[in-house]
Every structure is written in C-alpha cells, then in structure tokens.
Short mmCIF file of C-alpha atoms and ligand atoms in Angstrom, two decimals:
data_model
loop_
_atom_site.label_atom_id
_atom_site.label_comp_id
_atom_site.label_asym_id
_atom_site.label_seq_id
_atom_site.Cartn_x
_atom_site.Cartn_y
_atom_site.Cartn_z
CA MET E 1 23.21 16.75 -94.54
CA ALA E 2 26.33 14.75 -95.19
CA LYS E 3 28.67 14.47 -92.25
CA ARG E 4 31.37 17.08 -92.45
CA LYS E 5 34.78 16.38 -91.04
CA ARG E 6 35.84 19.98 -91.49
CA ARG E 7 35.65 22.36 -88.58
CA PRO E 8 32.81 24.86 -88.91
CA LEU E 9 33.99 27.98 -90.69
CA VAL E 10 33.81 31.36 -89.05
CA ARG E 11 31.53 32.85 -91.67
CA SER E 12 30.62 36.17 -90.11
CA ALA E 13 29.70 37.89 -93.40
CA SER E 14 29.69 40.98 -91.27
CA VAL E 15 31.44 43.40 -93.55
CA HIS E 16 29.45 45.67 -95.84
CA PRO E 17 30.62 48.85 -97.55
CA GLY E 18 30.33 51.95 -95.38
CA ILE E 19 30.71 55.60 -96.31
CA VAL E 20 34.18 56.56 -97.61
CA GLY E 21 35.10 60.07 -96.54
CA PRO E 22 37.09 62.58 -98.62
CA ALA E 23 40.79 62.11 -99.31
CA ARG E 24 42.88 63.67 -96.56
CA PRO E 25 45.09 66.62 -97.57
CA VAL E 26 48.90 66.40 -97.80
CA PRO E 27 50.94 69.58 -97.23
CA ARG E 28 52.93 70.92 -100.18
CA HIS E 29 56.34 70.30 -98.60
CA ILE E 30 55.84 66.50 -98.55
CA ALA E 31 57.47 64.82 -101.59
CA ARG E 32 54.96 62.78 -103.59
CA PRO E 33 55.60 59.54 -105.46
CA PRO E 34 55.50 60.04 -109.27
CA TYR E 35 52.17 58.23 -109.87
CA VAL E 36 50.25 60.83 -107.86
CA ARG E 37 50.76 63.34 -110.70
CA ASN E 38 49.59 60.93 -113.41
CA ALA E 39 46.01 60.66 -114.68
CA GLY E 40 44.14 58.10 -112.56
CA GLY E 41 47.22 57.66 -110.34
CA GLU E 42 48.58 55.23 -112.94
CA PRO E 43 52.16 54.24 -112.08
CA GLY E 44 52.89 53.17 -115.68
CA PRO E 45 55.30 50.34 -116.42
CA ALA E 46 57.64 49.50 -113.53
CA ARG E 47 61.16 50.69 -114.39
CA MET E 48 63.09 49.78 -111.29
CA SER E 49 65.65 46.96 -111.43
CA PRO E 50 65.11 44.29 -108.79
CA VAL E 51 68.43 45.18 -107.09
CA ARG E 52 68.91 48.32 -104.94
CA SER E 53 72.06 50.40 -104.49
CA PRO E 54 73.55 50.70 -100.97
CA THR E 55 72.21 54.29 -100.81
CA GLU E 56 68.73 53.11 -101.75
CA ILE E 57 68.87 50.34 -99.13
CA GLU E 58 69.81 52.96 -96.51
CA ALA E 59 66.74 54.99 -97.55
CA MET E 60 64.60 51.84 -97.41
CA ARG E 61 65.72 51.24 -93.81
CA ARG E 62 64.36 54.70 -92.96
CA ALA E 63 61.10 54.22 -94.89
CA GLY E 64 60.71 50.72 -93.45
CA ALA E 65 61.29 51.89 -89.87
CA ALA E 66 58.74 54.67 -90.32
CA ALA E 67 56.16 52.20 -91.67
CA ALA E 68 56.82 49.82 -88.76
CA GLU E 69 56.42 52.61 -86.17
CA ILE E 70 53.16 53.75 -87.77
CA LEU E 71 51.79 50.20 -87.94
CA LEU E 72 52.44 49.81 -84.19
CA ILE E 73 50.52 53.03 -83.49
CA ALA E 74 47.70 52.08 -85.88
CA GLY E 75 47.28 48.71 -84.17
CA GLN E 76 46.80 50.41 -80.81
CA GLN E 77 43.68 52.09 -82.22
CA VAL E 78 41.94 48.77 -82.88
CA ALA E 79 38.97 48.29 -80.52
CA PRO E 80 35.23 47.68 -80.79
CA GLY E 81 33.44 50.87 -81.89
CA VAL E 82 36.42 52.41 -83.70
CA THR E 83 35.80 53.03 -87.42
CA THR E 84 38.38 52.08 -90.03
CA ASP E 85 38.24 55.74 -91.13
CA ALA E 86 39.44 56.75 -87.65
CA ILE E 87 42.41 54.39 -88.18
CA ASP E 88 43.02 56.09 -91.55
CA GLU E 89 43.04 59.47 -89.79
CA VAL E 90 45.69 58.34 -87.30
CA VAL E 91 47.85 56.68 -89.96
CA HIS E 92 47.64 59.75 -92.21
CA ALA E 93 48.75 62.08 -89.40
CA GLU E 94 51.60 59.78 -88.30
CA VAL E 95 52.87 59.45 -91.90
CA LEU E 96 52.92 63.23 -92.40
CA ALA E 97 54.55 63.76 -88.97
CA ARG E 98 57.53 61.74 -90.28
CA GLY E 99 57.80 63.86 -93.44
CA ALA E 100 56.52 60.93 -95.52
CA TYR E 101 53.71 60.44 -98.05
CA PRO E 102 51.01 57.74 -97.52
CA SER E 103 51.68 55.61 -100.63
CA PRO E 104 48.11 54.26 -101.12
CA LEU E 105 46.59 57.77 -101.35
CA GLY E 106 46.02 58.39 -105.07
CA TYR E 107 47.72 55.14 -106.14
CA ARG E 108 45.62 54.16 -109.16
CA THR E 109 42.20 55.17 -107.82
CA PHE E 110 42.73 54.28 -104.15
CA PRO E 111 41.04 57.08 -102.16
CA LYS E 112 42.56 56.75 -98.65
CA SER E 113 45.94 56.61 -96.87
CA VAL E 114 46.00 53.00 -95.60
CA CYS E 115 44.29 49.68 -96.36
CA THR E 116 42.05 48.17 -93.63
CA SER E 117 40.78 44.65 -94.34
CA VAL E 118 38.24 43.18 -91.88
CA ASN E 119 37.24 39.49 -91.44
CA GLU E 120 36.47 38.10 -94.93
CA VAL E 121 38.24 41.01 -96.65
CA ILE E 122 41.49 39.59 -98.03
CA CYS E 123 43.26 42.87 -98.84
CA HIS E 124 42.86 46.44 -100.18
CA GLY E 125 39.91 47.27 -97.91
CA ILE E 126 39.10 50.99 -98.04
CA PRO E 127 38.76 52.70 -94.64
CA ASP E 128 35.16 53.81 -94.14
CA SER E 129 32.44 54.59 -91.58
CA ARG E 130 32.02 50.97 -90.38
CA PRO E 131 32.85 50.64 -86.66
CA LEU E 132 34.82 47.55 -85.68
CA VAL E 133 32.78 44.99 -83.74
CA ALA E 134 34.05 42.82 -80.87
CA GLY E 135 35.37 39.62 -82.44
CA ASP E 136 36.55 41.28 -85.69
CA ILE E 137 40.02 40.63 -87.05
CA VAL E 138 41.54 43.44 -89.12
CA ASN E 139 44.61 43.74 -91.30
CA ILE E 140 46.19 47.19 -91.38
CA ASP E 141 48.53 47.65 -94.35
CA VAL E 142 50.80 50.71 -94.08
CA THR E 143 52.98 51.90 -96.96
CA VAL E 144 54.99 55.12 -96.77
CA TYR E 145 57.06 56.95 -99.36
CA LEU E 146 60.12 58.54 -97.74
CA ASP E 147 63.44 59.66 -99.25
CA GLY E 148 62.35 58.40 -102.67
CA VAL E 149 61.47 54.83 -101.67
CA HIS E 150 58.51 52.86 -100.30
CA GLY E 151 58.30 50.79 -97.10
CA ASP E 152 55.36 48.34 -97.06
CA THR E 153 54.19 46.31 -94.03
CA SER E 154 50.97 44.92 -92.59
CA ALA E 155 49.73 42.99 -89.56
CA MET E 156 46.56 41.54 -88.06
CA PHE E 157 44.87 43.00 -85.00
CA CYS E 158 41.92 41.74 -82.94
CA ALA E 159 38.98 43.85 -81.77
CA GLY E 160 38.06 42.59 -78.30
CA GLU E 161 37.83 38.84 -77.77
CA VAL E 162 38.24 36.79 -80.96
CA ASP E 163 37.13 33.16 -81.49
CA ALA E 164 39.68 30.32 -81.42
CA GLU E 165 39.49 29.55 -85.16
CA SER E 166 40.30 33.16 -86.04
CA ARG E 167 43.22 33.15 -83.61
CA ARG E 168 44.48 29.95 -85.22
CA LEU E 169 44.21 31.62 -88.65
CA VAL E 170 46.09 34.71 -87.49
CA SER E 171 48.92 32.82 -85.79
CA GLY E 172 49.20 30.39 -88.71
CA THR E 173 49.51 33.24 -91.19
CA LEU E 174 52.26 34.88 -89.13
CA ARG E 175 54.12 31.57 -88.89
CA ALA E 176 53.80 31.17 -92.68
CA LEU E 177 55.42 34.57 -93.24
CA GLN E 178 58.20 33.76 -90.77
CA ALA E 179 58.86 30.40 -92.44
CA ALA E 180 59.05 32.13 -95.83
CA ILE E 181 61.48 34.81 -94.61
CA ALA E 182 63.69 32.06 -93.16
CA VAL E 183 64.42 30.57 -96.62
CA VAL E 184 65.45 33.88 -98.24
CA ALA E 185 69.14 33.99 -99.27
CA PRO E 186 71.17 34.62 -102.45
CA GLY E 187 70.78 31.83 -105.01
CA VAL E 188 67.51 30.49 -103.56
CA PRO E 189 64.76 30.17 -106.22
CA VAL E 190 61.72 32.40 -105.70
CA SER E 191 59.57 29.23 -105.66
CA GLU E 192 61.05 28.25 -102.25
CA ILE E 193 59.13 31.14 -100.66
CA GLY E 194 55.73 29.78 -101.72
CA ARG E 195 56.81 26.28 -100.79
CA ALA E 196 57.63 27.43 -97.23
CA ILE E 197 54.25 29.17 -96.92
CA GLU E 198 52.36 26.08 -98.11
CA GLY E 199 54.42 24.02 -95.68
CA VAL E 200 52.70 25.88 -92.83
CA ALA E 201 49.29 26.44 -94.44
CA ARG E 202 48.59 22.92 -95.69
CA PRO E 203 49.00 21.00 -92.39
CA GLY E 204 46.85 23.68 -90.72
CA GLY E 205 44.09 23.23 -93.32
CA LEU E 206 44.46 26.87 -94.34
CA GLY E 207 43.99 28.10 -97.93
CA VAL E 208 46.57 30.25 -99.75
CA VAL E 209 45.31 33.12 -101.92
CA ARG E 210 46.90 33.04 -105.41
CA GLU E 211 45.55 36.22 -107.00
CA PHE E 212 47.73 38.61 -104.96
CA VAL E 213 51.49 38.18 -104.70
CA GLY E 214 54.45 39.79 -102.98
CA HIS E 215 56.30 42.29 -105.13
CA GLY E 216 59.51 44.13 -105.79
CA VAL E 217 59.45 47.39 -103.83
CA GLY E 218 61.82 50.36 -103.64
CA THR E 219 61.71 53.45 -105.82
CA ASP E 220 58.58 51.80 -107.30
CA PHE E 221 55.64 50.82 -105.05
CA HIS E 222 55.20 47.64 -107.10
CA GLY E 223 58.21 46.46 -109.12
CA ASN E 224 58.25 43.73 -111.77
CA LEU E 225 59.49 41.03 -109.42
CA GLN E 226 56.58 38.82 -108.32
CA ILE E 227 56.63 36.64 -105.21
CA PRO E 228 53.84 34.04 -105.31
CA HIS E 229 52.73 32.71 -101.92
CA TYR E 230 51.99 29.26 -103.38
CA HIS E 231 54.55 26.76 -104.64
CA ASP E 232 55.16 27.18 -108.37
CA PRO E 233 58.13 24.91 -109.12
CA ARG E 234 58.55 26.58 -112.56
CA ASN E 235 59.56 29.85 -110.89
CA ALA E 236 63.31 29.22 -110.71
CA THR E 237 64.31 32.91 -110.65
CA PRO E 238 67.23 33.04 -108.19
CA LEU E 239 67.24 35.62 -105.39
CA ALA E 240 70.30 37.88 -105.41
CA GLU E 241 71.98 40.18 -102.91
CA GLY E 242 70.38 43.64 -102.90
CA MET E 243 66.95 42.55 -104.14
CA THR E 244 64.16 44.26 -102.22
CA PHE E 245 60.65 42.82 -102.17
CA THR E 246 57.70 42.04 -99.96
CA ILE E 247 56.34 38.72 -98.74
CA GLU E 248 52.68 39.11 -97.77
CA PRO E 249 50.82 35.79 -97.56
CA MET E 250 47.01 35.84 -97.39
CA LEU E 251 45.67 32.66 -95.77
CA THR E 252 42.03 31.59 -95.44
CA LEU E 253 39.97 29.34 -93.13
CA GLY E 254 37.84 28.27 -96.09
CA SER E 255 38.32 28.48 -99.86
CA PRO E 256 41.00 30.91 -101.06
CA GLN E 257 38.87 31.90 -104.06
CA VAL E 258 38.58 35.69 -104.47
CA GLU E 259 35.70 38.04 -105.29
CA LEU E 260 35.88 41.81 -105.71
CA TRP E 261 33.41 44.37 -104.34
CA SER E 262 31.94 46.80 -106.87
CA ASP E 263 34.33 49.48 -105.52
CA GLY E 264 36.97 47.76 -107.66
CA TRP E 265 39.35 47.38 -104.68
CA THR E 266 37.95 45.37 -101.78
CA ALA E 267 38.93 41.70 -102.28
CA VAL E 268 36.88 39.20 -100.26
CA THR E 269 36.81 35.42 -100.00
CA ALA E 270 34.13 34.04 -102.32
CA ASP E 271 32.77 31.91 -99.46
CA ARG E 272 33.01 34.83 -96.98
CA SER E 273 35.25 32.79 -94.68
CA ARG E 274 37.79 34.72 -92.65
CA THR E 275 41.26 35.51 -93.97
CA ALA E 276 44.50 36.93 -92.55
CA GLN E 277 47.67 38.57 -93.89
CA PHE E 278 51.06 39.71 -92.59
CA GLU E 279 53.62 41.60 -94.69
CA HIS E 280 57.26 42.65 -94.45
CA THR E 281 59.61 44.50 -96.81
CA LEU E 282 62.91 42.61 -97.10
CA VAL E 283 66.37 42.96 -98.63
CA VAL E 284 68.49 39.97 -99.61
CA THR E 285 71.89 40.23 -97.90
CA ALA E 286 75.20 38.47 -98.67
CA ASP E 287 74.29 35.54 -96.45
CA GLY E 288 70.53 35.75 -95.92
CA VAL E 289 67.91 38.44 -95.40
CA GLU E 290 67.30 41.68 -93.50
CA ILE E 291 63.79 42.76 -92.53
CA LEU E 292 63.48 46.45 -93.41
CA THR E 293 60.07 47.08 -91.84
CA VAL E 294 61.17 47.08 -88.20
CA THR E 295 61.72 50.03 -85.86
CA ALA E 296 65.24 51.32 -85.14
CA ASP E 297 65.27 49.11 -82.03
CA GLY E 298 64.04 46.06 -83.94
CA ARG E 299 60.36 45.98 -82.96
CA CYS E 300 57.35 45.42 -85.19
CA ALA E 301 53.60 44.96 -84.81
CA HIS E 302 53.96 41.26 -85.61
CA ASP E 303 55.41 40.74 -82.11
CA LEU E 304 51.95 41.56 -80.71
CA SER E 305 50.34 38.54 -82.40
CA ALA E 306 53.34 36.26 -81.96
CA ALA E 307 52.48 32.65 -82.62
CA PRO E 308 51.97 30.69 -79.41
CA VAL E 309 54.99 28.48 -78.84
CA PRO E 310 53.87 24.85 -79.21
CA ARG E 311 53.92 23.17 -75.83
CA ALA E 312 56.46 20.39 -75.41
CA ARG E 313 54.66 17.06 -75.36
CA ALA E 314 55.59 14.12 -73.18
CA GLY E 315 56.73 11.00 -75.02
N1 MF3 Z 1 50.19 47.85 -99.54
C1 MF3 Z 1 49.58 47.03 -100.55
C2 MF3 Z 1 50.58 45.94 -100.90
O1 MF3 Z 1 50.99 45.25 -100.01
C3 MF3 Z 1 49.19 47.77 -101.76
C4 MF3 Z 1 48.06 48.68 -101.54
S1 MF3 Z 1 47.71 49.47 -103.01
C5 MF3 Z 1 46.39 50.39 -102.56
O2 MF3 Z 1 51.04 45.79 -101.98
F1 MF3 Z 1 46.17 51.16 -103.55
F2 MF3 Z 1 45.38 49.57 -102.28
F3 MF3 Z 1 46.67 51.06 -101.50
CO1 CO Z 2 52.94 44.92 -100.57
CO1 CO Z 3 51.18 46.33 -98.19
#
C-alpha cells in the first residue's frame, strides 16, 4: 500500500435502516402548515419574499425559541441504547406541548417529526428502531411551525465517549457555522457565507457538502433563497435587512460526495466517513444579524458542544 499522509478516517459504516414506526398523531387544534393538506405533502412553488415584516420576525422569534428549547431537550435524550424513534417521540410531544406543529411530519413524504442523522448520515435521517451505540455522533434537526412561521435548528450530540477525530469534526463544524454567522450583514454577498465556512473547513482538512444548502425560511419551510456552504464567487446576491434564512453547513472527515438510501431521504457520505452539521435560523438586522433559534434567555444546544478554545502558545 502506498504511504498515506492522511489521518485514518473514522469509517464506522454502522448505520443501517431500522424499522420506521407509524406517523405520530397531531391533535386537531394544532395549526398545520399548508403542504400537509397537499397530495404527497408537496409544498408547491415557494411564494414567500426573502424579506419578513416586523410582525413575521416577531413570530419567528417565538418559533425559533420553541425550536431551540426542544433541541436542548432532545439532546438530553442522546445516550447509548436510546433509539432515534424514542428521540422522535420526545420531540413530537414537546412540539405539541408548545402548540406547534412538527414541520417535517408530512413534508413531501417525510414520515416522522424530526430528522436524526447518525455517523455517516449527512442529513434527513428518519428516526427508526436503531439504538444509538457508544461512540455514535448524531445530528438532531428540529423544525417547528408556530404562529404561521417555521423555526429550523440542528446540533450534534455524542452518545457516550466519542473518538478524537469525530470530536474534531463536530467542533470544526460548529466553528464553521459561527464563522459564517459572523459575516452576515446588509450588503454582504451571499457568497461570503460559503467563503467563511471553507475558511474553517479547508485548514482542518474537512470536506464541505455541496448538494444541500441553507435556505430562506419563514412562512415557507424552504424559500427560494439558497445559501451554499461552499464559496461560489458568482453568487453576488446581497443580503438585506429583514431577510430570514438558515445556515446549516455539513462537513465531512472524508469525501463530501453524497449517496442516498433507497428510502429517498437518508443522505450518506459515499465513502461512509463521518459527517457533522449545525444549523441556525437567522434574520439580517440593520447592522448585522440576529440568531432566531435561541431560547428566551439566549441559550441553545450548540453551547453544549462549544468548540474548545485554542490554547495560547508560547512564542
Ligand atoms: N430541517 C431540514 C432543513 O434544515 C429539512 C428537513 S425536511 C424533512 O432544511 F422532510 F426531511 F424533514
Ligand atoms: Co434548514
Ligand atoms: Co433543519
């Protein structure tokens, strides 16, 4: 074998489809997003403008806070032996308890109330009967529909002790999201977001997934605005005050090439290397950005996997 300079990949290839239980019921009094009534859960063409009214932004603060609270609770469930379906059960109950609708449920053909993406699963994992194993990393992606708008946020959680490469992946992905949020302001081209993400990923030797992008979010779950996580210098669209969208970088230890399971949803790395994602819903303000997916007192699940502060070096 040729000498390889690369670090060995964590190629657990541990995730196989389990049994997906029935959709969980939603009481009649909970307001549903429009796509739930359409055949196949098809949202149809996005109609929303990229800019929200002050009233809509107020509603998005409430939806965002609810999503952030639920993500914190969901993350506390993560432990070896717990199935992703048990996480779905908790998320579903917490969403309903806040008078909200779990946006994934019945979106297109998605059958459950939250996305759970383990190890080599990049995104859109369907909660099922597979118990988490010590050493797994899992993304939980919570979206709620409340007061006519969506709040969309995700974070990584570790089941038991996790290897050093996976921890490096998780902290690098969080730092990439934070670097991207830091460049958001009126007049900044959308391409600066991907540039900031690559600025963290590339020196860390981490891949950036290109097939899935951040998106306009508000009255629509997925608006027309696209936020690539890679640097596309042609994307000069300027950000403007009142725009609401997600940034949700997916970084990989190996190749960022994507494959899809036959369920039509579960996206995995083609080389089965591990991958991580963090997501926030944001609004562009007059002089910068406000993160909408935080609790009323400013907490979020990202704080739990906060990047280790680099130690000051002598010299
Ligand atoms: N929450 C995901 C996102 O960040 C979308 C999930 S769509 C679903 O855009 F149908 F898979 F739930
Ligand atoms: Co999203
Ligand atoms: Co999401």
